[in-house]
Each structure stands twice: as C-alpha cells, then as structure tokens.
PDB file of C-alpha atoms in Angstrom:
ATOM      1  CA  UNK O  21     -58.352  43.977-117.396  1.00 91.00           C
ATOM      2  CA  UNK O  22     -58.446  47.694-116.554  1.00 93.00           C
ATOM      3  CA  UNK O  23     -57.638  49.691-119.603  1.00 95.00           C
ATOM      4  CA  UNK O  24     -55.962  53.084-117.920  1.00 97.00           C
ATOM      5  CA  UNK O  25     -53.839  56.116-119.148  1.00 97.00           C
ATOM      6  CA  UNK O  26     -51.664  58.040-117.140  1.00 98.00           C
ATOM      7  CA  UNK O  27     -51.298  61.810-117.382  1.00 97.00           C
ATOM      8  CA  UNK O  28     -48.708  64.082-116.084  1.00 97.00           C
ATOM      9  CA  UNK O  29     -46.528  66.117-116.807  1.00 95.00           C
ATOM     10  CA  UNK O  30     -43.415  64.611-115.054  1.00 95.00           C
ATOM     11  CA  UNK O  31     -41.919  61.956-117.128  1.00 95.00           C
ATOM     12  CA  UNK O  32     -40.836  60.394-114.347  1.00 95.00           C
ATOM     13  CA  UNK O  33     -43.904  60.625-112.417  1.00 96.00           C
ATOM     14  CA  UNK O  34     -45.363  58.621-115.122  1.00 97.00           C
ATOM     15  CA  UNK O  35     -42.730  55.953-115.366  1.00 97.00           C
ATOM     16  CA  UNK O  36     -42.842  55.662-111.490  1.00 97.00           C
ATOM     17  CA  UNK O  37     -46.552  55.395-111.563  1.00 97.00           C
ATOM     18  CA  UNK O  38     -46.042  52.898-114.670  1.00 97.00           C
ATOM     19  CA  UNK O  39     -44.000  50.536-112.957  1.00 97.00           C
ATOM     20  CA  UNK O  40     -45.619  50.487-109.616  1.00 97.00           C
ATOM     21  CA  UNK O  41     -48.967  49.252-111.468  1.00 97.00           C
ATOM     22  CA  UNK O  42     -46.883  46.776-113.128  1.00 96.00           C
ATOM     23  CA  UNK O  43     -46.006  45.427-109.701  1.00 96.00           C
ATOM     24  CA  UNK O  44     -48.874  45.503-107.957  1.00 96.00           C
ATOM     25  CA  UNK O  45     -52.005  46.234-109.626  1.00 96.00           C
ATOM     26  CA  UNK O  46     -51.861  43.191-112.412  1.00 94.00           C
ATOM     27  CA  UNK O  47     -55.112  43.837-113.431  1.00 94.00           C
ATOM     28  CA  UNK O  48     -54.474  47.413-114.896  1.00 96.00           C
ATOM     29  CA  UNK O  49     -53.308  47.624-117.988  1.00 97.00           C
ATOM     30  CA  UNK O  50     -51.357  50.994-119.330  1.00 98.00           C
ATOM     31  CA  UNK O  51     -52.896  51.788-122.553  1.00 98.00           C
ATOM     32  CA  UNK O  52     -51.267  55.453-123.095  1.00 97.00           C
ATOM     33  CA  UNK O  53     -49.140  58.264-121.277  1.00 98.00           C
ATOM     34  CA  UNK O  54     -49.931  61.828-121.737  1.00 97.00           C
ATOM     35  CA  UNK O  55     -47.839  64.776-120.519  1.00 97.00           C
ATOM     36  CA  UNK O  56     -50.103  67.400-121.098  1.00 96.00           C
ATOM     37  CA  UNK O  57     -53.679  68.088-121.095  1.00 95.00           C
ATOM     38  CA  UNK O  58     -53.328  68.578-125.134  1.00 95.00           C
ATOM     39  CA  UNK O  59     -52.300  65.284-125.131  1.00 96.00           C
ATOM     40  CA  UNK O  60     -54.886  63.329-122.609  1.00 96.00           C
ATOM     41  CA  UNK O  61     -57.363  64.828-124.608  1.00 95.00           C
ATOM     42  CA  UNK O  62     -56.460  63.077-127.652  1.00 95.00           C
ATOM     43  CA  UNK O  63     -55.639  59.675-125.969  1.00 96.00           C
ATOM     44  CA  UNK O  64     -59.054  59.612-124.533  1.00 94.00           C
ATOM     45  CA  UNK O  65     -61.140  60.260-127.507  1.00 92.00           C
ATOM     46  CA  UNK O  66     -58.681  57.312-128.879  1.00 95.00           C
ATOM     47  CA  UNK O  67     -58.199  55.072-126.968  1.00 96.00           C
ATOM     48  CA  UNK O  68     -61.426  55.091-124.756  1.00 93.00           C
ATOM     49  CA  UNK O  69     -59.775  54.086-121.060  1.00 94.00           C
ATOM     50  CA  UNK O  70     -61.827  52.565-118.218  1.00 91.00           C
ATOM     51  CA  UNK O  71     -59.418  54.426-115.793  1.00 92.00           C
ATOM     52  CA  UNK O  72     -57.502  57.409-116.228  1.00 92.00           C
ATOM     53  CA  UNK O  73     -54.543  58.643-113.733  1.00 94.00           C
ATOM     54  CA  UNK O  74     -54.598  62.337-113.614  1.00 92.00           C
ATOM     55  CA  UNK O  75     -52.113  65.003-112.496  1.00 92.00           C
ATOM     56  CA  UNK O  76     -53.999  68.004-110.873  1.00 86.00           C
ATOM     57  CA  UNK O  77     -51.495  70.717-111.378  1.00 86.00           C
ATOM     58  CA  UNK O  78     -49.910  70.679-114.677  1.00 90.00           C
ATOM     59  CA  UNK O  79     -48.678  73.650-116.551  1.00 90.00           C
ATOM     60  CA  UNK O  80     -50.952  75.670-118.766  1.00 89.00           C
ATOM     61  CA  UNK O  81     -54.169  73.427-117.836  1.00 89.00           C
ATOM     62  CA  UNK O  82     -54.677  71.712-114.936  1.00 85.00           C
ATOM     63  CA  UNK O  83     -56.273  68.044-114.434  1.00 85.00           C
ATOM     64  CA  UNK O  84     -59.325  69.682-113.309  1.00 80.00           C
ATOM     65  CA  UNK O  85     -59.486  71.806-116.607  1.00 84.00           C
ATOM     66  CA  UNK O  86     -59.244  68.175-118.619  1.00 87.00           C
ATOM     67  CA  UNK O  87     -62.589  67.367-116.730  1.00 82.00           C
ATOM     68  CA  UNK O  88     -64.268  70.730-117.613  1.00 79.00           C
ATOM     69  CA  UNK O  89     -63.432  70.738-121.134  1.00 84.00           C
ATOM     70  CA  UNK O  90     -65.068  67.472-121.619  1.00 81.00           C
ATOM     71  CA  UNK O  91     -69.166  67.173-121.914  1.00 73.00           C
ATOM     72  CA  UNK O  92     -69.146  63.726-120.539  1.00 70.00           C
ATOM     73  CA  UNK O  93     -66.997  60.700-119.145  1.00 72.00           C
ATOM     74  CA  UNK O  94     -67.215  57.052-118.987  1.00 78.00           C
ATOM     75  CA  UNK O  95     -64.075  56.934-117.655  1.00 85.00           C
ATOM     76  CA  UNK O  96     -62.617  56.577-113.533  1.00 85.00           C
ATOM     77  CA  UNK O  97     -60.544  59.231-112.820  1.00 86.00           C
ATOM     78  CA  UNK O  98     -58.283  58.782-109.657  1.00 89.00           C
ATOM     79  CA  UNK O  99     -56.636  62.308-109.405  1.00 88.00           C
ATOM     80  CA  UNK O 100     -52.634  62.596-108.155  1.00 90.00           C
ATOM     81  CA  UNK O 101     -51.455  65.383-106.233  1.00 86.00           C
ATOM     82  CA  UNK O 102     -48.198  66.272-103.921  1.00 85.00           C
ATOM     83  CA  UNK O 103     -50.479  69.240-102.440  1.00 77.00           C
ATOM     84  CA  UNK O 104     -53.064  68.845 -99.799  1.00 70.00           C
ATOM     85  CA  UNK O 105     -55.059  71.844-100.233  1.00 66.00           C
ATOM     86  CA  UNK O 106     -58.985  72.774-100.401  1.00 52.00           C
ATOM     87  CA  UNK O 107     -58.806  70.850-103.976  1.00 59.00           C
ATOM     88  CA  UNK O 108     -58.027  68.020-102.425  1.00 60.00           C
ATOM     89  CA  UNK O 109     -61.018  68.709-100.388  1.00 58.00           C
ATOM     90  CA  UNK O 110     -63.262  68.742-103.116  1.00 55.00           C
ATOM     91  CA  UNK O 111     -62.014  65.380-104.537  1.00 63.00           C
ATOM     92  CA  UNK O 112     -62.802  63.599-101.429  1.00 58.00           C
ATOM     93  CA  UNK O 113     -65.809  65.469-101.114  1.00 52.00           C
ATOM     94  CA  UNK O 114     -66.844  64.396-104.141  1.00 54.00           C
ATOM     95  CA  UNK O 115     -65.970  60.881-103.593  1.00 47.00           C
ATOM     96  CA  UNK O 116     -63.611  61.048-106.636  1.00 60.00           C
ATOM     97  CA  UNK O 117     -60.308  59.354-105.439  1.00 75.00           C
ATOM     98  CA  UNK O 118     -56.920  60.897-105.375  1.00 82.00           C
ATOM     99  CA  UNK O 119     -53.216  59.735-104.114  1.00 88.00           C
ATOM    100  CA  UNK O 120     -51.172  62.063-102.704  1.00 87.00           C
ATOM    101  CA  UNK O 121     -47.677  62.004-104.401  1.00 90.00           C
ATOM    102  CA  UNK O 122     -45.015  60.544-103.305  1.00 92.00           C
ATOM    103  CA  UNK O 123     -47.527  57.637-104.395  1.00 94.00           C
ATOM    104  CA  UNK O 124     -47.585  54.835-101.689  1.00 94.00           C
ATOM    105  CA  UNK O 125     -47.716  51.398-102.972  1.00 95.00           C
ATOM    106  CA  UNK O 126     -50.716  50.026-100.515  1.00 94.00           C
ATOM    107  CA  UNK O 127     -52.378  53.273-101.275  1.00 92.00           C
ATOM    108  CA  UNK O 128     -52.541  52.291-104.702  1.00 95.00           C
ATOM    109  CA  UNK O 129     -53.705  49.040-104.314  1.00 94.00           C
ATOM    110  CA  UNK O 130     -56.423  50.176-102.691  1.00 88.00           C
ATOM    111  CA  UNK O 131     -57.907  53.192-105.442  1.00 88.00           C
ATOM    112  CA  UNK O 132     -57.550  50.839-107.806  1.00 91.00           C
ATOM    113  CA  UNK O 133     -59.453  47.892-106.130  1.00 87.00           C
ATOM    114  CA  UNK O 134     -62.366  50.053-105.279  1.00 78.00           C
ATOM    115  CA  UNK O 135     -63.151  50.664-109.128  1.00 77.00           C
ATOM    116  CA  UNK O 136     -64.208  47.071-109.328  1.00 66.00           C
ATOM    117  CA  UNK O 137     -66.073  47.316-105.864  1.00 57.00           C
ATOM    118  CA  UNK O 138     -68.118  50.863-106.776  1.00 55.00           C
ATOM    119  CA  UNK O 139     -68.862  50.783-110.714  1.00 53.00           C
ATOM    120  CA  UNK O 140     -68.179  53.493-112.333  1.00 54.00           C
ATOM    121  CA  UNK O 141     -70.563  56.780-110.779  1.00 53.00           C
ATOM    122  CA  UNK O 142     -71.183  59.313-113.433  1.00 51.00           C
ATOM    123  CA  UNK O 143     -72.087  62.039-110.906  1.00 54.00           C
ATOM    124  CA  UNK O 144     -69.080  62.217-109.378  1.00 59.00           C
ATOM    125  CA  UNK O 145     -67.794  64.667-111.254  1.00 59.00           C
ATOM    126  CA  UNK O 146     -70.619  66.882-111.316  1.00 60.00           C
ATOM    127  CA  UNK O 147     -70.329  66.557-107.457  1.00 59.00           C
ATOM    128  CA  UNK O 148     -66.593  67.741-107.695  1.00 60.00           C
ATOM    129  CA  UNK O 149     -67.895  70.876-110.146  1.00 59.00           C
ATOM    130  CA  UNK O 150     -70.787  71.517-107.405  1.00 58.00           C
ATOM    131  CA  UNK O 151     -68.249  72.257-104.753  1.00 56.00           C
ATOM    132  CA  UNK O 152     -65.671  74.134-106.793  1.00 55.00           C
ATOM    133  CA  UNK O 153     -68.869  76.387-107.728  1.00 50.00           C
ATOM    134  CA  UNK O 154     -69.280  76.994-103.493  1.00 49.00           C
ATOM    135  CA  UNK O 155     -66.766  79.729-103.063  1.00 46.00           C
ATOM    136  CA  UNK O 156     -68.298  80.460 -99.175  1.00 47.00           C
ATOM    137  CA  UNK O 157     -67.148  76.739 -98.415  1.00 57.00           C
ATOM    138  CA  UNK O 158     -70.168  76.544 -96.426  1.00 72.00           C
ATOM    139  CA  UNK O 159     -71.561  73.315 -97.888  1.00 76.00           C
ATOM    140  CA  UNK O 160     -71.093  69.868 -98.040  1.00 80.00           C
ATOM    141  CA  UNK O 161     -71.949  67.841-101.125  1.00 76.00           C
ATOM    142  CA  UNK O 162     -72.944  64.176 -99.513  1.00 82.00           C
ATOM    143  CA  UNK O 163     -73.095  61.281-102.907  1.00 75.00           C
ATOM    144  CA  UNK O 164     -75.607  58.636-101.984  1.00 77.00           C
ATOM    145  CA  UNK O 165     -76.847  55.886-104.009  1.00 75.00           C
ATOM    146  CA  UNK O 166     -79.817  57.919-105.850  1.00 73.00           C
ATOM    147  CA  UNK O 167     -77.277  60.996-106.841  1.00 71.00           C
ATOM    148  CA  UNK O 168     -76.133  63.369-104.681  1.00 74.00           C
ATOM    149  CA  UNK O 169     -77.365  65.780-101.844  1.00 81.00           C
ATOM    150  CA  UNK O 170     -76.183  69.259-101.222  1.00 80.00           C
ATOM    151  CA  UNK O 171     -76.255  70.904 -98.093  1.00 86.00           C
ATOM    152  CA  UNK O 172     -75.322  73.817 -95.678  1.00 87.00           C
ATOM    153  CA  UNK O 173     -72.544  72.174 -92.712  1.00 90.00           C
ATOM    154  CA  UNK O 174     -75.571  73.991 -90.182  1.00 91.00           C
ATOM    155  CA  UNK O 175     -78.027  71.552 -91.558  1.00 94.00           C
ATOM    156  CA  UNK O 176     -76.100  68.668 -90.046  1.00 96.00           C
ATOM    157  CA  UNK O 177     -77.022  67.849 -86.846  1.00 97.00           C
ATOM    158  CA  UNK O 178     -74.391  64.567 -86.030  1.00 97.00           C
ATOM    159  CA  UNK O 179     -73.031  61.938 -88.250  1.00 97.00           C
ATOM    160  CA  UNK O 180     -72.821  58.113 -86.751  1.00 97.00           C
ATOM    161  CA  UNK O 181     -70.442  55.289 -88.349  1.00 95.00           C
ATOM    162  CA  UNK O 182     -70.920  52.111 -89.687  1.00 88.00           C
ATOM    163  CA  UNK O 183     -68.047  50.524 -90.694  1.00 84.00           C
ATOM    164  CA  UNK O 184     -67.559  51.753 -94.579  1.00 84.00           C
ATOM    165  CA  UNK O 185     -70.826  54.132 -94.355  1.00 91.00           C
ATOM    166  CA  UNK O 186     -71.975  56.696 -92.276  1.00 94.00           C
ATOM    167  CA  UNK O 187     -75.614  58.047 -91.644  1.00 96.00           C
ATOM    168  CA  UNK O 188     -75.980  61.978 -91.620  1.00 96.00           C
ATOM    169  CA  UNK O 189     -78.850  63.130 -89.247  1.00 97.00           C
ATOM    170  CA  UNK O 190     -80.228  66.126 -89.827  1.00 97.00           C
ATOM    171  CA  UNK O 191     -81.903  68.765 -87.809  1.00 96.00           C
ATOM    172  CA  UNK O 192     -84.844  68.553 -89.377  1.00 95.00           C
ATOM    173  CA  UNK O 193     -85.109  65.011 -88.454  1.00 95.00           C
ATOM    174  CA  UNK O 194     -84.054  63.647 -92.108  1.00 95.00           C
ATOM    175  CA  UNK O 195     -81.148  60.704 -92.288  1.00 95.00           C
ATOM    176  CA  UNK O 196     -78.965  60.019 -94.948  1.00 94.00           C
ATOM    177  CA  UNK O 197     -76.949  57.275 -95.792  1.00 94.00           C
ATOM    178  CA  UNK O 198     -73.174  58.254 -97.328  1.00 89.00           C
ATOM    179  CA  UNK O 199     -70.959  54.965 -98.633  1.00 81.00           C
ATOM    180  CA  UNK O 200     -67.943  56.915 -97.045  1.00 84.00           C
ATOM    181  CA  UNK O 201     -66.261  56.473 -93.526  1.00 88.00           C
ATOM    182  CA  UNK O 202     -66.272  58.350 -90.323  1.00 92.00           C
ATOM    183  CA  UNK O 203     -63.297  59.010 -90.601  1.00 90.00           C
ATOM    184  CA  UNK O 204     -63.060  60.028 -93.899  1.00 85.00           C
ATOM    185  CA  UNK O 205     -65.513  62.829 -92.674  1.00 90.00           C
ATOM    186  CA  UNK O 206     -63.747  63.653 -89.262  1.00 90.00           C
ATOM    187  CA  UNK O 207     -61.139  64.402 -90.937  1.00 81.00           C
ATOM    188  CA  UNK O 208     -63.565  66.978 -93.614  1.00 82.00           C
ATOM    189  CA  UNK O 209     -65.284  68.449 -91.015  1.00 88.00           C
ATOM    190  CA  UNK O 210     -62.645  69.346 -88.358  1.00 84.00           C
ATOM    191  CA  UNK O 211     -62.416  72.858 -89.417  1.00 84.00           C
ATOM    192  CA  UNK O 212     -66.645  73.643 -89.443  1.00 89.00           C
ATOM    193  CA  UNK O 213     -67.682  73.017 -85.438  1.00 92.00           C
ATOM    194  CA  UNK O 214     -68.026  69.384 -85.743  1.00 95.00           C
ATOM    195  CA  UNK O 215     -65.612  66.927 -82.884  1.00 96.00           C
ATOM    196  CA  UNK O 216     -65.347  63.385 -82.822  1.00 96.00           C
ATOM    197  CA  UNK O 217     -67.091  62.876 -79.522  1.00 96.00           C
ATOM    198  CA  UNK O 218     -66.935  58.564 -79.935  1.00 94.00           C
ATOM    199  CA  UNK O 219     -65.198  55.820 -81.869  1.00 94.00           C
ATOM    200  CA  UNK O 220     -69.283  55.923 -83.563  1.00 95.00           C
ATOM    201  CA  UNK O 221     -70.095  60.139 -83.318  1.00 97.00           C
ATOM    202  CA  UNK O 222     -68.981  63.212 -84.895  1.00 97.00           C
ATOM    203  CA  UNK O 223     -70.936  66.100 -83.736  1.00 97.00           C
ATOM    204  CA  UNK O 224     -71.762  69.214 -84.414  1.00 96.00           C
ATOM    205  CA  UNK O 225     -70.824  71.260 -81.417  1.00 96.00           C
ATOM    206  CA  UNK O 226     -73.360  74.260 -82.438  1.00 94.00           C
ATOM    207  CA  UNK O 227     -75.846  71.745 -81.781  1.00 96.00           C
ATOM    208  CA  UNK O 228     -75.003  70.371 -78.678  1.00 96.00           C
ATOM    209  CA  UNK O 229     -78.211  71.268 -75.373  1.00 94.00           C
ATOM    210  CA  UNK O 230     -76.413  70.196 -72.561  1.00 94.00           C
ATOM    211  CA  UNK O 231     -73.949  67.674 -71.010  1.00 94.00           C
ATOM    212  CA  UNK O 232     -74.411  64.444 -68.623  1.00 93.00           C
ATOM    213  CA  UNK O 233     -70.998  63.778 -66.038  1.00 89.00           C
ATOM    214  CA  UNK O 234     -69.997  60.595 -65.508  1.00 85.00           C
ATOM    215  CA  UNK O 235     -66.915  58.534 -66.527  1.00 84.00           C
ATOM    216  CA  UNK O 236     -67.453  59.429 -69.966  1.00 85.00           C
ATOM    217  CA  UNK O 237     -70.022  61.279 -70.651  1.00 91.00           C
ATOM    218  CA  UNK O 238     -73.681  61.634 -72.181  1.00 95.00           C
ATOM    219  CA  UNK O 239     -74.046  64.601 -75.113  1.00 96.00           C
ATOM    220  CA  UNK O 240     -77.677  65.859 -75.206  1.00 96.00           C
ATOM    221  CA  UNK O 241     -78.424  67.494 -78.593  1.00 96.00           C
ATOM    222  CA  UNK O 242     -81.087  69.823 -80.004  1.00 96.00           C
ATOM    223  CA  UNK O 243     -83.278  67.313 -81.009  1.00 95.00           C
ATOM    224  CA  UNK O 244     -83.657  65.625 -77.848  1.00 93.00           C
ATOM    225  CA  UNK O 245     -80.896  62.598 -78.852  1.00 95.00           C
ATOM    226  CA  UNK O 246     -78.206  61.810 -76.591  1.00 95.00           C
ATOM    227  CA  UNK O 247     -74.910  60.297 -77.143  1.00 96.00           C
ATOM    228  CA  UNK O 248     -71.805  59.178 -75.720  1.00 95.00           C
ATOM    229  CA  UNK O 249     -68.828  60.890 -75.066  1.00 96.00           C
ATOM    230  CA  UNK O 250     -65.497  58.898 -74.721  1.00 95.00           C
ATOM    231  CA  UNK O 251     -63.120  58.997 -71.395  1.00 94.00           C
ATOM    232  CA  UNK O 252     -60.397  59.465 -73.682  1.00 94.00           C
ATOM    233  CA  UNK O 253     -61.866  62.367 -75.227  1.00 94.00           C
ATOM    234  CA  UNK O 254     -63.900  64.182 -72.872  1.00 94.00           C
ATOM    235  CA  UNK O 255     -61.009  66.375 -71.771  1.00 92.00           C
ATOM    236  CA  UNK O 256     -60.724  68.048 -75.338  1.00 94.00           C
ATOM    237  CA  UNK O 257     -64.127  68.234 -75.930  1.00 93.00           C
ATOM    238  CA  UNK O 258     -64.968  70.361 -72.696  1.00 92.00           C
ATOM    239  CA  UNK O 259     -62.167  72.572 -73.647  1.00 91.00           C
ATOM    240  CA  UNK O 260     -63.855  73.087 -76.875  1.00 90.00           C
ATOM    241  CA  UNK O 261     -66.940  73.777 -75.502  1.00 87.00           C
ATOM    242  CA  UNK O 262     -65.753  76.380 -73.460  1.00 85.00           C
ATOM    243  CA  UNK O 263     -65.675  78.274 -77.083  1.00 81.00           C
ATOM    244  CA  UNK O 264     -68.968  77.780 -78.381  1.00 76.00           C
TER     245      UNK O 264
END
C-alpha cells in the first residue's frame, strides 16, 4: 500500500483528488491532507509518506518552496497544476511527474502506477533545482540511470525513439540513453530548432547538411548520418527550412 498525503490549498481540490484515488488507485492509501505548506511540512516529518500530492501554486509558499526548504526526501512527489507554463517544463524535464488540473482519471492511474515501475529516484529533484537555476533556458537536463546529464540544446545533434526511451546523439559523437519518450521530448523541444522529421527522429534543424528528394525524403546531418523524412511531413519541414 502507498502511504500518500495530499497538499493544496483548495479544500475541494483535495477532496476531489481524495475520492478519485479512492476509486481508482486502490493501492494508495491517504494518510494526511495539508492546505498549506506550514502544514505539509509537519505531516511529512510525521507521518513519513511514500507519495506526496503537491499543489504548485499555493499562497504564501509555493509547492516548489516545500521542496527547497527541505534538505532531503524519501518521498515521490507527483506535482498538480491548472497552469502549463515553463514550471511545468521543468517538472517534466526533470522527470518529476505532474497532472494538470482539472485532474483526469486515466491520467492518474497512470502517475501513480509508474511509482511502482521506477523506484523512487532521489535526483530528481536536484534535476528540477538544476533547471530552475538555468535562467537562459538554454539547457536541457537529460536523467539517465547513473544520475543525470546536463547539457546545452546545441550539443544535441538528433534524438531517435524506442518505444518508452529515447537515445540522444550528440555532436560530438556521444549517445545517451533517456527512460522518457519521443514524444515526451517533441513536445520539450519544439520551441529550440528541433522538428519531428519521423514517427523514430526529432532533429535538430541547425544541424541538418543537406537534403535527399524522393517520396519522403533522406536528412543528411553534420556528422555524416542520414535519416528519413516522412511524406506526411516533408511539406512542413521544407517550409521550416526555408528559415534556418
């Protein structure tokens, strides 16, 4: 059983939250509600939760300030938020979870069953804290399974899927492995040059050499690598070129 304790400062946020674990997530058990930060505090140094459901904007102090004021955490903290901002950016960066409010049901199910599939990952909040330290925005913080890996979004030469993981290539020829999804990353990178080229390939169009015709498409990059582009995308992506 999943020990967790909510924290928000909505009342009936909480209850909502409350009952929809009731019906759905059997294995999570509420422990404590906390409307403030004040509060959470307290709970946690009680009641010592495996999970803990946390409000990011909350009067006086925020979610994120609970998290700062605290040295360490053995705890899983799936954040909830009605505003999809650069915070929320940082959270998925971070691969600390989040549900955006109004809270969907299957959405739920699904933070909560990847606690049992992951373990509980210490650095993930010191990857959060790494990004809100990057006020330039121009890095990436990629968790892997040895830590975490912090990098500038020009290092990155494409990224390639594989079903729940993606591998990062690098210009200089390094590859990392990431336990997120291309799409989870598509959606990330959007704003920084990179374009979903395949079902399989996000690139980065600053690194792109030269382009093959044909039905599709071949991309040739940088480092010599080629890859293909999709019929159904090749329209967009040699509009886009057009401004790089």
């Amino acid at each position: 059983m999943i020990k967790a304790i909510l924290v928000d400062d909505e009342k009936g946020a909480i209850e909502t939250l409350s009952g929809m674990l009731n019906m759905f997530c059997s294995n999570v058990q509420v422990i404590g509600k906390a409307y403030s930060v004040i509060e959470a505090r307290v709970l946690i140094k009680e009641l010592s939760p495996d999970l803990v459901f946390l409000d990011v904007n909350m009067p006086f102090e925020n979610g994120f300030d609970l998290l700062q004021s605290l040295d360490d955490y053995n705890f899983h903290v799936i954040f909830t938020t009605a505003y999809n901002n650069y915070a929320l950016k940082a959270i998925k960066f971070g691969a600390l979870d989040y549900l955006l409010k109004p809270i969907d049901f299957k959405e739920l199910e699904k933070a909560v069953a990847k606690i049992n599939k992951v373990g509980l990952n210490k650095s993930q909040y010191k990857i959060f804290k790494a990004h809100q330290l990057d006020d330039k925005e121009e890095q990436i913080v990629l968790p892997h399974k040895s830590g975490f890996k912090i990098v500038n979004y020009s290092e990155i030469l494409r990224l390639e899927g594989d079903r729940n993981y993606t591998k990062i290539y690098f210009i200089n020829g390094e590859q990392l492995l990431v336990a997120k999804t291309l799409k989870e990353y598509e959606e990330l990178l959007s704003d920084y040059g990179f374009f979903r080229v395949h079902q399989s390939n996000i690139v980065n169009m600053n690194c792109i050499r030269g382009y093959i015709s044909g039905r599709g498409g071949k991309i040739q990059l940088i480092d010599n690598s080629e890859v293909d582009l999709a019929r159904s995308r090749k329209k967009t992506f040699l509009k886009l070129l057009e401004s790089f």
